[in-house]
Coordinates of C-alpha atoms in Angstrom, one line a residue:
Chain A
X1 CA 3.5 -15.8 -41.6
X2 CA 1.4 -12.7 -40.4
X3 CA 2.6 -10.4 -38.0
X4 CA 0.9 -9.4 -35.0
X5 CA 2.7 -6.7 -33.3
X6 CA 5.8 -4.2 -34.6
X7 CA 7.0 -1.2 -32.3
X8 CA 9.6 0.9 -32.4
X9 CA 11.8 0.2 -29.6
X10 CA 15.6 1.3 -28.8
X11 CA 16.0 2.8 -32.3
X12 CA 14.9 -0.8 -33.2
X13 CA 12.0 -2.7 -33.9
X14 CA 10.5 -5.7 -32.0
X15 CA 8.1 -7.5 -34.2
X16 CA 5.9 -10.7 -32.8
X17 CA 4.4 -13.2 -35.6
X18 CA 2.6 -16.0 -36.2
X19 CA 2.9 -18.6 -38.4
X20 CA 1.7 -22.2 -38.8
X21 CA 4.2 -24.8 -37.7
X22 CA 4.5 -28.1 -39.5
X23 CA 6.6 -29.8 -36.5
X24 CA 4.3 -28.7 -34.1
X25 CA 1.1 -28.9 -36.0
X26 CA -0.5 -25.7 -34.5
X27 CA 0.3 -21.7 -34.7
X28 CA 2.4 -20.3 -33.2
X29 CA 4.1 -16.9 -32.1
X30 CA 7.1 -15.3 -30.9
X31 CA 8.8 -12.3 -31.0
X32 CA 11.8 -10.9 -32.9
X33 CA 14.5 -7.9 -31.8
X34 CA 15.9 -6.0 -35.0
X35 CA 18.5 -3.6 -33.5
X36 CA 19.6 -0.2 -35.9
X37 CA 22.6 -2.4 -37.2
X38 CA 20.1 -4.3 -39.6
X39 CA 19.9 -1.3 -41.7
X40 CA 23.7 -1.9 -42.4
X41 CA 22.9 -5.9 -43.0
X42 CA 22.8 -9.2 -41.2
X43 CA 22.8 -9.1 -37.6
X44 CA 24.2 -11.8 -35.4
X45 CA 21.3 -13.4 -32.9
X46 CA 20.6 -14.5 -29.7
X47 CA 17.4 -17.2 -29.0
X48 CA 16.3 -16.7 -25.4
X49 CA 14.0 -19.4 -24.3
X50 CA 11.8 -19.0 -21.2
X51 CA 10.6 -21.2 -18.4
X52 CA 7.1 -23.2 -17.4
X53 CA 3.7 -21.1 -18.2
X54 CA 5.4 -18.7 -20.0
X55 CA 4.7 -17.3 -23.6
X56 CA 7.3 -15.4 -25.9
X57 CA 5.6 -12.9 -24.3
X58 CA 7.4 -12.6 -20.6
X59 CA 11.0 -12.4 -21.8
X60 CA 9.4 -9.5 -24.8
X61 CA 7.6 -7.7 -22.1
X62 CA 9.5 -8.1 -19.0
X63 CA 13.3 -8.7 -19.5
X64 CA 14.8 -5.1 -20.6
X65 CA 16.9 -6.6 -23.5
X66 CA 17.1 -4.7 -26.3
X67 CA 18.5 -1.3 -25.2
X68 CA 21.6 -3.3 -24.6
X69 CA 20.6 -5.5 -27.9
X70 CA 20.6 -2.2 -29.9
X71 CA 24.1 -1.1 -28.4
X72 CA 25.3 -4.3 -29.6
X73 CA 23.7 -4.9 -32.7
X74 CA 22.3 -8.0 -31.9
X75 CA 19.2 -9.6 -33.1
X76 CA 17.1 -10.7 -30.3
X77 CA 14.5 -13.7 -30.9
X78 CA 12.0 -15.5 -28.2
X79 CA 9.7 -18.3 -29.3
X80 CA 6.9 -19.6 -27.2
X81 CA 7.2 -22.3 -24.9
X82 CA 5.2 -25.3 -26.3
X83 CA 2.7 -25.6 -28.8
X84 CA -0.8 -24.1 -28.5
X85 CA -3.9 -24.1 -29.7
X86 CA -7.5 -26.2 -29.2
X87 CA -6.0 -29.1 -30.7
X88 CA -3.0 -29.7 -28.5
X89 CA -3.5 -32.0 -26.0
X90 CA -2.7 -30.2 -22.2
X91 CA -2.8 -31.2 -18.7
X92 CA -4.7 -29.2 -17.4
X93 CA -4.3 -29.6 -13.4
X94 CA -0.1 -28.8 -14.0
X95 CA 1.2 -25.6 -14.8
X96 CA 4.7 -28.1 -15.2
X97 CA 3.7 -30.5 -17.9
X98 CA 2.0 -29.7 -21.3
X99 CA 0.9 -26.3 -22.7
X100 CA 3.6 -24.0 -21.7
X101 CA 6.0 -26.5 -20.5
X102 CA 7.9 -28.1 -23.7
X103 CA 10.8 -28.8 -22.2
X104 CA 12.7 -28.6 -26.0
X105 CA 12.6 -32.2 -26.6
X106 CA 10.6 -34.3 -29.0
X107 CA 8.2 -36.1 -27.2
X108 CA 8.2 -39.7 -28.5
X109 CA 4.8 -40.9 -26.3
X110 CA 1.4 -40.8 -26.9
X111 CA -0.9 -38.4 -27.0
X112 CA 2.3 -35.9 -26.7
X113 CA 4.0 -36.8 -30.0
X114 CA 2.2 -35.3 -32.8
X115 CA 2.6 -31.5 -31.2
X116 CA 5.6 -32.0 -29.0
X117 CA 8.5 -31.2 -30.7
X118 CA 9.7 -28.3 -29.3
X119 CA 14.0 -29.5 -30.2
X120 CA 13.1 -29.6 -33.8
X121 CA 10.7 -26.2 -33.9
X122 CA 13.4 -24.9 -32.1
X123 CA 16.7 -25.8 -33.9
X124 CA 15.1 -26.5 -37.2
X125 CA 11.9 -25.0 -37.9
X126 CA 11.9 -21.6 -36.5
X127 CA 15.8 -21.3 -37.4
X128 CA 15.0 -21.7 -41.0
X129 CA 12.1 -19.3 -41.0
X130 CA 13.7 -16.7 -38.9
X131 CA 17.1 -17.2 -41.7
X132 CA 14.5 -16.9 -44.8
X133 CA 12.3 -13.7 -43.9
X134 CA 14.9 -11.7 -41.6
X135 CA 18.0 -10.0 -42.2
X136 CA 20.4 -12.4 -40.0
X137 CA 23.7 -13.8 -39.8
X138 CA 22.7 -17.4 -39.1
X139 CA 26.2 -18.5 -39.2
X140 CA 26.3 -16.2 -36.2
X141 CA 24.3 -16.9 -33.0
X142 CA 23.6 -17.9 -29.3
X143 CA 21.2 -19.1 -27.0
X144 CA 20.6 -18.8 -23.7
X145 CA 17.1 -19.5 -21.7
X146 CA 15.7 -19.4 -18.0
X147 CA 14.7 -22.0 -15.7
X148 CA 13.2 -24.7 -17.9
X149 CA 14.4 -22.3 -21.0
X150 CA 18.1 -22.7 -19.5
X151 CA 17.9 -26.8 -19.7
X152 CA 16.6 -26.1 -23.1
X153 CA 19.5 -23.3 -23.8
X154 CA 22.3 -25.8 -22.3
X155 CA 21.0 -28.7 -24.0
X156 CA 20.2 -27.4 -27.4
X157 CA 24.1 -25.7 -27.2
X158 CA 25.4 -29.1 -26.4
X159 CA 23.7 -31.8 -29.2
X160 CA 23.6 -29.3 -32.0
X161 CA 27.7 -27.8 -31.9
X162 CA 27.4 -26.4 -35.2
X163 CA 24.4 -24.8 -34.5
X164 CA 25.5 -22.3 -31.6
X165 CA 28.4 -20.3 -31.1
X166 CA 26.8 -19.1 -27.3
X167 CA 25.2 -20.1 -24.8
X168 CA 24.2 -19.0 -21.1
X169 CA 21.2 -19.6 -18.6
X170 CA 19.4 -17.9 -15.7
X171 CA 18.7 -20.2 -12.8
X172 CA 18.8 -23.1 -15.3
X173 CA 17.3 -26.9 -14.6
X174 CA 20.5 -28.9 -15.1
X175 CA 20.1 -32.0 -14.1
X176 CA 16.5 -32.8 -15.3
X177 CA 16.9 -36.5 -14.7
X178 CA 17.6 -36.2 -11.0
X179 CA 14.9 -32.9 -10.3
X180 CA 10.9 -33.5 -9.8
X181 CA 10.1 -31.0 -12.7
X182 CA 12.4 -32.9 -15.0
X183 CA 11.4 -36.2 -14.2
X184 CA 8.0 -35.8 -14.7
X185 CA 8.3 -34.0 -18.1
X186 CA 10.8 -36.7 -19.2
X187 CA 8.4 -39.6 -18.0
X188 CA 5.5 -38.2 -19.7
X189 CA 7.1 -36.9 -23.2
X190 CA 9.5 -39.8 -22.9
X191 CA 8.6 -42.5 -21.2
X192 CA 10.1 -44.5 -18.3
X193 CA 13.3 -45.4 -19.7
X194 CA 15.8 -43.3 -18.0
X195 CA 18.7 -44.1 -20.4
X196 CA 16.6 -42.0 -23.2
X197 CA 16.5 -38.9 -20.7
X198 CA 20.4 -39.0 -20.3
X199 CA 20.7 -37.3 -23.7
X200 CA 18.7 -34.7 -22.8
X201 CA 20.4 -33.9 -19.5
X202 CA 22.7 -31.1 -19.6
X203 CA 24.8 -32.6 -17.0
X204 CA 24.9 -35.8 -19.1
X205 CA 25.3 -34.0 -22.5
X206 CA 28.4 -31.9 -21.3
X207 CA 30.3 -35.0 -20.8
X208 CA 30.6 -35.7 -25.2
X209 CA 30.3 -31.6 -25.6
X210 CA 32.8 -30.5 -28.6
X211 CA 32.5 -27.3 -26.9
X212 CA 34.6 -27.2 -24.0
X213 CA 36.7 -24.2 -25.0
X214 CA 33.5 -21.9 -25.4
X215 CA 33.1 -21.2 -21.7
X216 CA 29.4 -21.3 -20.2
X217 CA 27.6 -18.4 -18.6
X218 CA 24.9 -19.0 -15.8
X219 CA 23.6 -16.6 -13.1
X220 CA 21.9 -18.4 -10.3
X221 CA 20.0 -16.3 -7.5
X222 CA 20.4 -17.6 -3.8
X223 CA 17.1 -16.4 -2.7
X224 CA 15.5 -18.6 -5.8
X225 CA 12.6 -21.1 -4.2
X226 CA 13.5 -23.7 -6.3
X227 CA 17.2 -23.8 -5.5
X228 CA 17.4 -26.8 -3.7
X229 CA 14.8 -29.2 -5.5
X230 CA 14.8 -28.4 -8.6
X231 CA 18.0 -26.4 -10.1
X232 CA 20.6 -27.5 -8.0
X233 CA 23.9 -25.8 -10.2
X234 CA 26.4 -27.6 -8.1
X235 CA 25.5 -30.6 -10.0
X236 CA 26.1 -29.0 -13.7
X237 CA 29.6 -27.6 -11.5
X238 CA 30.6 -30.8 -10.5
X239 CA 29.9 -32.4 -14.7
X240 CA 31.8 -29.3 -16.5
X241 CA 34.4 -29.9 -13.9
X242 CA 34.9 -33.5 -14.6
X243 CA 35.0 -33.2 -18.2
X244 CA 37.4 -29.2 -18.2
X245 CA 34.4 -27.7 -19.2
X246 CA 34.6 -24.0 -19.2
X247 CA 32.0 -22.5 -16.9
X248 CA 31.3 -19.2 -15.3
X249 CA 28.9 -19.9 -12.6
X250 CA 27.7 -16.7 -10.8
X251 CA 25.8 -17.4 -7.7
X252 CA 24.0 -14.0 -6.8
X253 CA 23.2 -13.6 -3.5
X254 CA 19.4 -12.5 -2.6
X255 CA 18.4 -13.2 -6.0
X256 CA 15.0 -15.0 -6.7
X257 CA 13.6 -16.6 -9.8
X258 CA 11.8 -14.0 -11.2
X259 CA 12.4 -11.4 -14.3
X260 CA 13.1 -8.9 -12.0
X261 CA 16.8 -11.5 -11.4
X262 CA 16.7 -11.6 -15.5
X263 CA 16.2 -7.4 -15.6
X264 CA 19.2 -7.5 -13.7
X265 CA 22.0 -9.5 -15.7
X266 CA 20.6 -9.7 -19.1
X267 CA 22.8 -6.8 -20.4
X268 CA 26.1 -9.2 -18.9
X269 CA 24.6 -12.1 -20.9
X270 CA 24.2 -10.4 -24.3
X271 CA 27.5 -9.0 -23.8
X272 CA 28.8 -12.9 -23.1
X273 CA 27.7 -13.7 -26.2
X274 CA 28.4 -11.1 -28.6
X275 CA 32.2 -11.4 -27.3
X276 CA 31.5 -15.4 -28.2
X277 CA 29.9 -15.1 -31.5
X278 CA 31.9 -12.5 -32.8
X279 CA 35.5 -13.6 -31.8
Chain B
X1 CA 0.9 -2.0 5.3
X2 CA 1.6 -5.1 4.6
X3 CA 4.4 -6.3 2.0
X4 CA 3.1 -8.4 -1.1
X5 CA 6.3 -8.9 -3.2
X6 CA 9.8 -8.3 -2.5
X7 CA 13.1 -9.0 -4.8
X8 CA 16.0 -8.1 -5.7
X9 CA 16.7 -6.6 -8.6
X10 CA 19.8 -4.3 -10.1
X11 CA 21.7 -4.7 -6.6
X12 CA 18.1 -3.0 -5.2
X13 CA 14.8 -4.1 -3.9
X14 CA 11.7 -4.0 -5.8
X15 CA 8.9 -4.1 -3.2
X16 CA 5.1 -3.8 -3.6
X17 CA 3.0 -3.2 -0.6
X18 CA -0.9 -3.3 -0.1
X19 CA -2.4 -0.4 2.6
X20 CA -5.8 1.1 3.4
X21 CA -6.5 4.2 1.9
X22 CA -8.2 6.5 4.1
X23 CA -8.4 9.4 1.3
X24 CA -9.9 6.5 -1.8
X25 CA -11.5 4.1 1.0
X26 CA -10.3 1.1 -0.3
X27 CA -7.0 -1.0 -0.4
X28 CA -4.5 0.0 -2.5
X29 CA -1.4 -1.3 -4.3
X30 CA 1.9 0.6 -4.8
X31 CA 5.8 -1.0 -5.8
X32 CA 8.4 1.1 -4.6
X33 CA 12.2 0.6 -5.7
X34 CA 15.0 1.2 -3.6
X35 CA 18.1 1.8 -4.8
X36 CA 21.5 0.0 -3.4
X37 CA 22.6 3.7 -2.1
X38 CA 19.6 3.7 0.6
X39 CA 22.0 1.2 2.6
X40 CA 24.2 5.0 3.4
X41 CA 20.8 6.9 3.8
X42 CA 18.0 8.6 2.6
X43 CA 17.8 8.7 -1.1
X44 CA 15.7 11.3 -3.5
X45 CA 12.9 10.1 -5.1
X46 CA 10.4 9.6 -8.6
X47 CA 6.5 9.2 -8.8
X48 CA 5.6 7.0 -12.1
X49 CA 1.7 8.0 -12.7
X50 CA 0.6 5.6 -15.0
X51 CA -2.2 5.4 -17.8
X52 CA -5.1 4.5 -18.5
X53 CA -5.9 0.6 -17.8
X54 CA -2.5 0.5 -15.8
X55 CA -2.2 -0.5 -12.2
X56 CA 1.3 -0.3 -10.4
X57 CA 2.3 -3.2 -12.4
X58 CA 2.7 -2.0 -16.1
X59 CA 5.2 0.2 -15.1
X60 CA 6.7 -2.2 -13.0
X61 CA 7.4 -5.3 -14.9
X62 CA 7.5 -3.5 -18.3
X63 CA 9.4 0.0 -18.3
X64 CA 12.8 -1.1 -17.4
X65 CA 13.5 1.7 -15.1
X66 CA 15.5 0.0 -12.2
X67 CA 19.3 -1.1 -13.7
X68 CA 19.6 3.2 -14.3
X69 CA 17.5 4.2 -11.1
X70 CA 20.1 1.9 -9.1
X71 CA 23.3 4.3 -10.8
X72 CA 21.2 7.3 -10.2
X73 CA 20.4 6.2 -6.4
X74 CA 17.1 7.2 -7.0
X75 CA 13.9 5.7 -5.3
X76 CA 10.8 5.3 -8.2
X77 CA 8.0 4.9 -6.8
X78 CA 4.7 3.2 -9.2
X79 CA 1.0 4.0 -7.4
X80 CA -2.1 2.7 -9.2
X81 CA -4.5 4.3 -11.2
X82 CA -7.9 4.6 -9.3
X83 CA -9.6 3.4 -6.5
X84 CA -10.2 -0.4 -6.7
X85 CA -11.8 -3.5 -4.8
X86 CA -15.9 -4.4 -4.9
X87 CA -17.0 -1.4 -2.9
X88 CA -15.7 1.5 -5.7
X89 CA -18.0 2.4 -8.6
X90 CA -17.4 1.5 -12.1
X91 CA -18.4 2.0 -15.7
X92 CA -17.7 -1.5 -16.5
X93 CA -18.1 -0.5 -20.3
X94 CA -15.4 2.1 -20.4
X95 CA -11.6 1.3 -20.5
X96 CA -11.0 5.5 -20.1
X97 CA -13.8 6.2 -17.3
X98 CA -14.0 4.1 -13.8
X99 CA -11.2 2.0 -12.2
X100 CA -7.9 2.2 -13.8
X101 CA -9.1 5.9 -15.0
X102 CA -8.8 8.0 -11.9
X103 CA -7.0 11.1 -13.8
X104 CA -5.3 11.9 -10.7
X105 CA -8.0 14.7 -9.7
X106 CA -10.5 14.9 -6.9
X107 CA -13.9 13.6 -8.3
X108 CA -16.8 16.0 -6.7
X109 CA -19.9 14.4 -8.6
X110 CA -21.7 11.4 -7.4
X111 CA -21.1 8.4 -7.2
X112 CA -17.7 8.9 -7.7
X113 CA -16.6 11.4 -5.1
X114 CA -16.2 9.3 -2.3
X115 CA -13.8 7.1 -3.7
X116 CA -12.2 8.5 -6.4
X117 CA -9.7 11.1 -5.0
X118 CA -6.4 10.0 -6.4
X119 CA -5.1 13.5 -6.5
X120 CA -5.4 13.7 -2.5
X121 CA -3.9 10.2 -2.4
X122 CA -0.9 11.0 -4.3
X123 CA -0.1 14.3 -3.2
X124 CA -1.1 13.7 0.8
X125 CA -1.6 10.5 1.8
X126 CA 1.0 8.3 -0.1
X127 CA 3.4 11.0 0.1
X128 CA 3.3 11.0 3.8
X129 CA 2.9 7.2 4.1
X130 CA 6.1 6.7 2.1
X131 CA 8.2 9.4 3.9
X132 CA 6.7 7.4 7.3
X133 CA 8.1 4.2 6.7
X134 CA 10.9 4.3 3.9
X135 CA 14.2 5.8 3.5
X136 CA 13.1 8.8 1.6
X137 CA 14.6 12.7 1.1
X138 CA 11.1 13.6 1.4
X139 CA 12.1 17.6 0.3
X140 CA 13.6 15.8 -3.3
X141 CA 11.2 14.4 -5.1
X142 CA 10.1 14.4 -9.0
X143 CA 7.5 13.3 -10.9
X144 CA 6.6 11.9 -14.0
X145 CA 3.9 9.9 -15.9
X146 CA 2.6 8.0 -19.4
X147 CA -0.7 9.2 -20.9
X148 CA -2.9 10.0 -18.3
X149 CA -0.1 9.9 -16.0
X150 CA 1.6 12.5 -18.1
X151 CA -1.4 14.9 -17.2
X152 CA -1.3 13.5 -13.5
X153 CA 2.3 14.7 -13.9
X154 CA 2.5 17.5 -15.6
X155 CA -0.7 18.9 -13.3
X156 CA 0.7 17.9 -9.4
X157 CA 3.8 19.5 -10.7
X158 CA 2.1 22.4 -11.7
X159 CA -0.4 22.6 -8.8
X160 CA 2.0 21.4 -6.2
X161 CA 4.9 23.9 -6.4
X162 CA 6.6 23.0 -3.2
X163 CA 6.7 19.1 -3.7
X164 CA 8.2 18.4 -6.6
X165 CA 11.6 20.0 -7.7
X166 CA 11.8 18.0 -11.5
X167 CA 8.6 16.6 -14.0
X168 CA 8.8 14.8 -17.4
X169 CA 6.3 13.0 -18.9
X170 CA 5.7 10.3 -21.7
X171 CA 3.0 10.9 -24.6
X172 CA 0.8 12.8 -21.6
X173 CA -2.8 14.4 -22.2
X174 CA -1.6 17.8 -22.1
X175 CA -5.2 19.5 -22.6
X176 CA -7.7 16.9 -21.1
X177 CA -10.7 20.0 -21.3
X178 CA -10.2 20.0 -25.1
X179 CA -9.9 16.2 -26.0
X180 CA -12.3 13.5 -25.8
X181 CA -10.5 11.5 -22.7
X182 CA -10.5 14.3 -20.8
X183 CA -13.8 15.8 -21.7
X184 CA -15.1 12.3 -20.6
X185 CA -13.4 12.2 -17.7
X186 CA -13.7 15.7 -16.2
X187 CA -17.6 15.6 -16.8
X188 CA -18.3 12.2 -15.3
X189 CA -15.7 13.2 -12.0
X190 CA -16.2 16.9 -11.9
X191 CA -19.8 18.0 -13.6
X192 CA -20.2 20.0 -16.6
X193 CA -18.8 23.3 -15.5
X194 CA -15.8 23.7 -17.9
X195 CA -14.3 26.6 -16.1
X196 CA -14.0 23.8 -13.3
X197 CA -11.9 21.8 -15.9
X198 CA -9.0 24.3 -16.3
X199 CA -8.0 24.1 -12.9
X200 CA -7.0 20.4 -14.1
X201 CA -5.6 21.1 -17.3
X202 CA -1.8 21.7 -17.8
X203 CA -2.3 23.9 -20.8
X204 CA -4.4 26.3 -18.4
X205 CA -2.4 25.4 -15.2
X206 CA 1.1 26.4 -17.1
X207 CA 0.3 30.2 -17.5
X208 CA 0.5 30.7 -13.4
X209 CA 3.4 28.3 -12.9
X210 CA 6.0 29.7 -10.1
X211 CA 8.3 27.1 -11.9
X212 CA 8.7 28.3 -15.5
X213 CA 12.6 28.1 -14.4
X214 CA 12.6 24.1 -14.1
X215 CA 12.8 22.6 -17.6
X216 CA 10.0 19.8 -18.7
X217 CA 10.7 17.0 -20.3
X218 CA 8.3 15.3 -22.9
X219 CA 8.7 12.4 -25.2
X220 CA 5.9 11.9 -27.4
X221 CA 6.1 9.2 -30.0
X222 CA 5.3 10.5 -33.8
X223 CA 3.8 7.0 -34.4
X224 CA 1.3 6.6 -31.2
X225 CA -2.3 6.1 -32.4
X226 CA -3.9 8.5 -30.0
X227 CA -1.2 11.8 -30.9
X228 CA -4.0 13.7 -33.0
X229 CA -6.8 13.5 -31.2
X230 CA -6.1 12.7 -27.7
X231 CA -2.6 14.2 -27.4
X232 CA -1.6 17.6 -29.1
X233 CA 1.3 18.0 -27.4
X234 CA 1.9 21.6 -29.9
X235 CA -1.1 22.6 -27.7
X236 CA 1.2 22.4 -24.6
X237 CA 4.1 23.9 -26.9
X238 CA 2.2 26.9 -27.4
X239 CA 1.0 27.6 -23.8
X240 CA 4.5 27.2 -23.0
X241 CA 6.0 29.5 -25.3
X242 CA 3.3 32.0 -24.0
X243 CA 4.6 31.9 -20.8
X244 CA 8.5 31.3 -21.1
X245 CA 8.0 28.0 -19.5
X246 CA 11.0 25.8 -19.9
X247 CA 10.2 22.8 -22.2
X248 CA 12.3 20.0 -23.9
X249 CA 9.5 18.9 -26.6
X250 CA 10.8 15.7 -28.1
X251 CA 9.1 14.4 -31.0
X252 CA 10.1 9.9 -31.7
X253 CA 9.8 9.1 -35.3
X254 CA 7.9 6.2 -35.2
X255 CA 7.2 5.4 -31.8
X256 CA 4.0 4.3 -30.1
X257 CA 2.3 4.6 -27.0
X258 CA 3.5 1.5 -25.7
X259 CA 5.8 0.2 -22.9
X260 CA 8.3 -0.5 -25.7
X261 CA 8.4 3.2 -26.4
X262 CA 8.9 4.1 -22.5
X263 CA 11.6 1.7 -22.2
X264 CA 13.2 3.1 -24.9
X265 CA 13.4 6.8 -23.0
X266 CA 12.9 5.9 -19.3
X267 CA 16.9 6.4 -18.7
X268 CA 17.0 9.7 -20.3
X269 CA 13.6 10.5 -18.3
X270 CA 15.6 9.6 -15.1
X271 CA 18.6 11.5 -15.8
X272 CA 16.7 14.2 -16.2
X273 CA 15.1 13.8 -12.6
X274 CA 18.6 13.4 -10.7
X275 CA 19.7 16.3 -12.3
X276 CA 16.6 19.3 -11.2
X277 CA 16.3 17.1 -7.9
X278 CA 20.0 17.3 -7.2
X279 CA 20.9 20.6 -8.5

């Protein structure tokens, strides 16, 4: 593991890496938030993981996290969004499919397979690196995402119960199975048989959820392009409502999809889930 | 003027608009944030000059400026750093010299004087163009700046008594005649007659200063790469001292030059501006 980057930042330190991944067979980077509190011992953490053609980079640069990070004492960690490298297969024509479009699932189809697991980098690979070299609280953290980083944040919250104690998502895909962006990733990574994209679908997943008392958090903008085709929250509404999931849908008027929506309600979210990994 | 981008952002807007200069020749880029008190009138404002390889952006997407600039009620405006488009000369081998180097002064030595004028552009035409067409308390306006955007600061401010009531500025070139950047800069834009120079030097610019009253503010990170030889701040110190000028010198243990670094102080920075513009 090498790192690449380290600046002071909020009386903390972010830090980007690299290391070589043996789920993904490739390197890969992301970044890492240690607030002040580290200097007194483990920190609880958050994973955020961000949507199509983005690097570890957007949420690092863009998102203004970690002054409220630092207030909170929380450890801050964003990984990339698919594997990269020469080797990886891509596609090159669709910024929605391939490099920088993951989707956190294992891809099961060929050529996808060999670098396409993004579920177990994410839950497995990176969590055990990040609990082995940094001074964290493992037992301690959430995850929340945007856009195709919220379907991944919903999702990985909802098949792994023991992993997260938070979750929340900006302008989240929900309902993968029933969106364009979903359907293609599912079909290519996948396959065609719809039943396997079920359990990957957080409106699907929230239906067996041991988590119902741990109440979601998503902000939605109204003014978000892809609204109507492709995030549609009233169906992820309509599934934790079925089910007495606890939700906290906050439609923001004006909003669009963009960081400058994320600038705007990250310090809300971290607060959400310091209250929900600490209490 | 025509509108590029527009979104919400901390109950705000976040615009950027493209005009043609008449004072650089050229079309040029600035973002302009309006905070949620403009809806009940005219608000005071900020100018963010940025550094070296910057355009509007940097600042924009990466400084976090917006969620306190929205509690303030303060506009922030971000202009670019230099001329740009196919027409404007360059010295494509320099990152400090050429677009995205403009050092905020009227070049007089060919080729560059007919385009690069980013002094008249931020103090005349911009100014006017923003108090035409947004809603601005034109008479309260501060200004502040990273690098060589803390010498475009520090130097408006100084040269331009009656336009600016407040000035801070972020790891600025406080001596450009005496440090390689400058040197550069000044001889390629204004020829090699250093008694030129001081006239654009805040060190020299300081000493006959009708606003020795107004405090300045300056964060400078103990860890930035370019402190020793591009920076001296204790030069600016000193000249200060000489002339009882107000200064709020603050020294960062182990930050950089980076965005990180100005998130890390951009509230403080703002504070700082409501209060000498309000007061």
């Amino acid at each position: 593991m090498k790192q690449i980057e380290s600046h002071q930042c909020h009386g903390g330190e972010l830090q980007v890496w690299e290391h070589a991944s043996t789920s993904l067979s490739c390197d890969m980077r992301f970044s890492i938030f240690l607030p002040p509190q580290v200097k007194d011992g483990v920190c609880p953490a958050v994973t955020f993981l961000s949507g199509l053609t983005c690097t570890h980079d957007n949420f690092t640069s863009k998102a203004g996290a970690y002054g409220v990070a630092a207030e909170l004492g929380l450890i801050v960690i964003a990984p990339d969004t698919s594997p990269r490298g020469d080797d990886v297969p891509d596609d090159v024509d669709s910024y929605d499919f391939g490099k920088g479009a993951g989707f956190y699932i294992n891809a099961t189809q060929t050529p996808w397979a060999k670098h396409f697991q993004m579920e177990a980098y994410i839950v497995k690979e990176l969590r055990s690196l990040i609990a082995d070299n940094f001074p964290i609280d493992s037992e301690r953290q959430g995850i929340m995402g945007h856009s195709m980083g919220g379907h991944g944040a919903l999702t990985l919250f909802l098949k792994h119960p023991d992993l997260y104690q938070s979750v929340s998502a900006f302008s989240p895909i929900v309902a993968p199975s029933q969106v364009p962006w979903g359907q293609k990733a599912f079909n290519g990574y996948l396959g065609d048989d719809e039943i396997e994209w079920t359990k990957h679908d957080a409106c699907h997943l929230v239906e067996s959820s041991q988590k119902k008392n741990i109440e979601i958090l998503i902000d939605q903008g109204l003014g978000d392009n892809f609204l109507r085709e492709q995030l549609k929250p009233e169906l992820f509404e309509d599934a934790c409502a079925k089910v007495e999931q606890k939700l906290n849908l906050r439609l923001q008027d004006g909003y669009d999809h963009s960081y400058f929506f994320i600038q705007s309600f990250i310090g809300d979210h971290l607060r959400h889930h310091a209250q929900n990994i600490l209490k």
